[in-house]
CSV table of C-alpha atoms in Angstrom, one decimal:
chain,number,residue,atom,x,y,z
F,1,MET,CA,17.5,1.5,-28.2
F,2,ASN,CA,16.1,0.7,-25.3
F,3,LYS,CA,12.6,1.3,-23.5
F,4,LEU,CA,12.1,0.8,-19.9
F,5,ILE,CA,9.1,1.0,-18.8
F,6,LEU,CA,7.5,0.6,-15.3
F,7,SER,CA,4.6,-2.2,-15.1
F,8,LYS,CA,2.4,0.9,-14.0
F,9,ASN,CA,3.1,2.7,-16.8
F,10,LEU,CA,2.7,-0.2,-19.7
F,11,THR,CA,-0.2,-0.1,-22.2
F,12,LYS,CA,-2.7,-2.9,-22.8
F,13,GLU,CA,-1.2,-3.2,-26.3
F,14,GLN,CA,2.6,-3.4,-24.5
F,15,LYS,CA,1.4,-5.9,-22.0
F,16,GLN,CA,-0.5,-8.2,-24.4
F,17,GLN,CA,3.3,-8.4,-26.6
F,18,VAL,CA,4.8,-9.8,-23.1
F,19,ILE,CA,5.1,-13.8,-22.0
F,20,LEU,CA,6.0,-13.9,-18.3
F,21,THR,CA,6.9,-16.4,-16.6
F,22,SER,CA,4.7,-19.4,-15.2
F,23,GLY,CA,3.5,-18.9,-12.5
F,24,LYS,CA,3.9,-14.9,-12.4
F,25,THR,CA,1.3,-12.3,-12.7
F,26,TRP,CA,1.7,-8.8,-13.8
F,27,ASP,CA,1.5,-8.3,-9.8
F,28,ASP,CA,5.2,-9.1,-9.8
F,29,VAL,CA,6.9,-7.7,-12.3
F,30,VAL,CA,8.5,-3.9,-11.6
F,31,ALA,CA,9.7,-2.5,-15.0
F,32,VAL,CA,9.7,-4.5,-18.5
F,33,ASN,CA,13.1,-3.9,-20.7
F,34,PHE,CA,11.7,-3.3,-24.3
F,35,GLN,CA,14.9,-3.3,-27.4
F,36,LEU,CA,13.5,-2.0,-30.5
F,37,ARG,CA,14.1,-2.0,-33.6
F,38,LYS,CA,14.9,1.9,-36.2
F,39,ASP,CA,11.1,1.2,-37.1
F,40,GLY,CA,10.6,1.0,-33.3
F,41,THR,CA,8.5,-2.2,-33.4
F,42,VAL,CA,9.7,-4.8,-30.5
F,43,ALA,CA,12.8,-6.8,-30.8
F,44,ASN,CA,13.2,-8.0,-27.8
F,45,TYR,CA,12.0,-7.6,-24.4
F,46,SER,CA,13.0,-8.8,-21.0
F,47,VAL,CA,11.2,-8.9,-17.6
F,48,ASP,CA,12.2,-7.5,-14.5
F,49,TYR,CA,10.3,-9.3,-11.5
F,50,LYS,CA,9.7,-8.6,-7.6
F,51,VAL,CA,12.1,-10.0,-5.7
F,52,ASP,CA,11.1,-11.1,-1.7
F,53,ALA,CA,13.8,-10.6,0.3
F,54,THR,CA,12.2,-11.4,3.6
F,55,SER,CA,11.7,-15.4,2.0
F,56,GLY,CA,14.4,-18.1,3.2
F,57,ASP,CA,16.3,-20.3,0.9
F,58,VAL,CA,18.1,-23.3,1.6
F,59,VAL,CA,21.8,-21.7,1.5
F,60,ASP,CA,20.0,-19.9,4.6
F,61,ALA,CA,18.8,-22.8,5.9
F,62,MET,CA,21.9,-24.8,6.0
F,63,ASN,CA,23.7,-22.0,7.4
F,64,LEU,CA,21.1,-21.9,10.2
F,65,LEU,CA,21.8,-25.4,10.9
F,66,PHE,CA,25.1,-26.0,10.2
F,67,THR,CA,27.6,-22.8,10.7
F,68,ASP,CA,29.3,-21.5,14.0
F,69,LYS,CA,26.1,-19.3,15.2
F,70,HIS,CA,28.8,-16.5,15.6
F,71,SER,CA,29.3,-16.0,11.9
F,72,LYS,CA,28.0,-12.9,10.3
F,73,SER,CA,26.4,-15.1,7.8
F,74,TYR,CA,24.4,-16.8,10.4
F,75,GLN,CA,22.7,-14.1,12.0
F,76,SER,CA,22.2,-12.5,8.5
F,77,ALA,CA,20.3,-15.6,8.1
F,78,LYS,CA,18.7,-15.8,11.0
F,79,ASN,CA,17.2,-12.3,10.6
F,80,ARG,CA,15.6,-12.9,7.0
F,81,ALA,CA,14.5,-16.3,8.5
F,82,ASN,CA,12.8,-14.1,11.0
F,83,VAL,CA,13.3,-17.5,13.9
F,84,SER,CA,14.3,-17.2,17.5
F,85,GLN,CA,17.3,-18.9,18.9
F,86,GLY,CA,15.3,-21.9,20.5
F,87,GLN,CA,13.6,-22.6,16.7
F,88,ILE,CA,17.2,-23.4,15.1
F,89,ASN,CA,18.3,-25.3,18.3
F,90,SER,CA,14.8,-27.7,18.1
F,91,ALA,CA,15.9,-28.0,14.6
F,92,ARG,CA,19.4,-28.8,15.3
F,93,ARG,CA,18.7,-31.4,17.8
F,94,LEU,CA,16.4,-33.4,15.6
F,95,LEU,CA,19.3,-33.4,12.8
F,96,LYS,CA,21.6,-34.2,15.7
F,97,ASN,CA,19.0,-36.9,17.2
F,98,GLU,CA,18.6,-38.2,12.9
F,99,LYS,CA,22.4,-39.1,12.6
F,100,LYS,CA,22.6,-40.7,15.5
F,101,GLU,CA,19.3,-43.2,14.4
F,102,GLY,CA,20.8,-43.9,10.9
């Protein structure tokens, strides 16, 4: 049987049973899904962490630097990264100059 518990509803005993991923705190946890045996003891668990959708990643950076400015992926990456067109053009110029020198 599975039992999904939100982090704010977890008891001290339940929190002690859970080992968090390195670098994560209980503030990063959304919920814990406990898999229980028939006698009610915990057989396994999985932790759901908050995802920061505003932080950029490598794919967004590559889209900003190398894809067409009119593409949907470029526009989405630009919105997530919260950067101006001037900043992107400046970074593209730097890359272009590096290729010429190298």
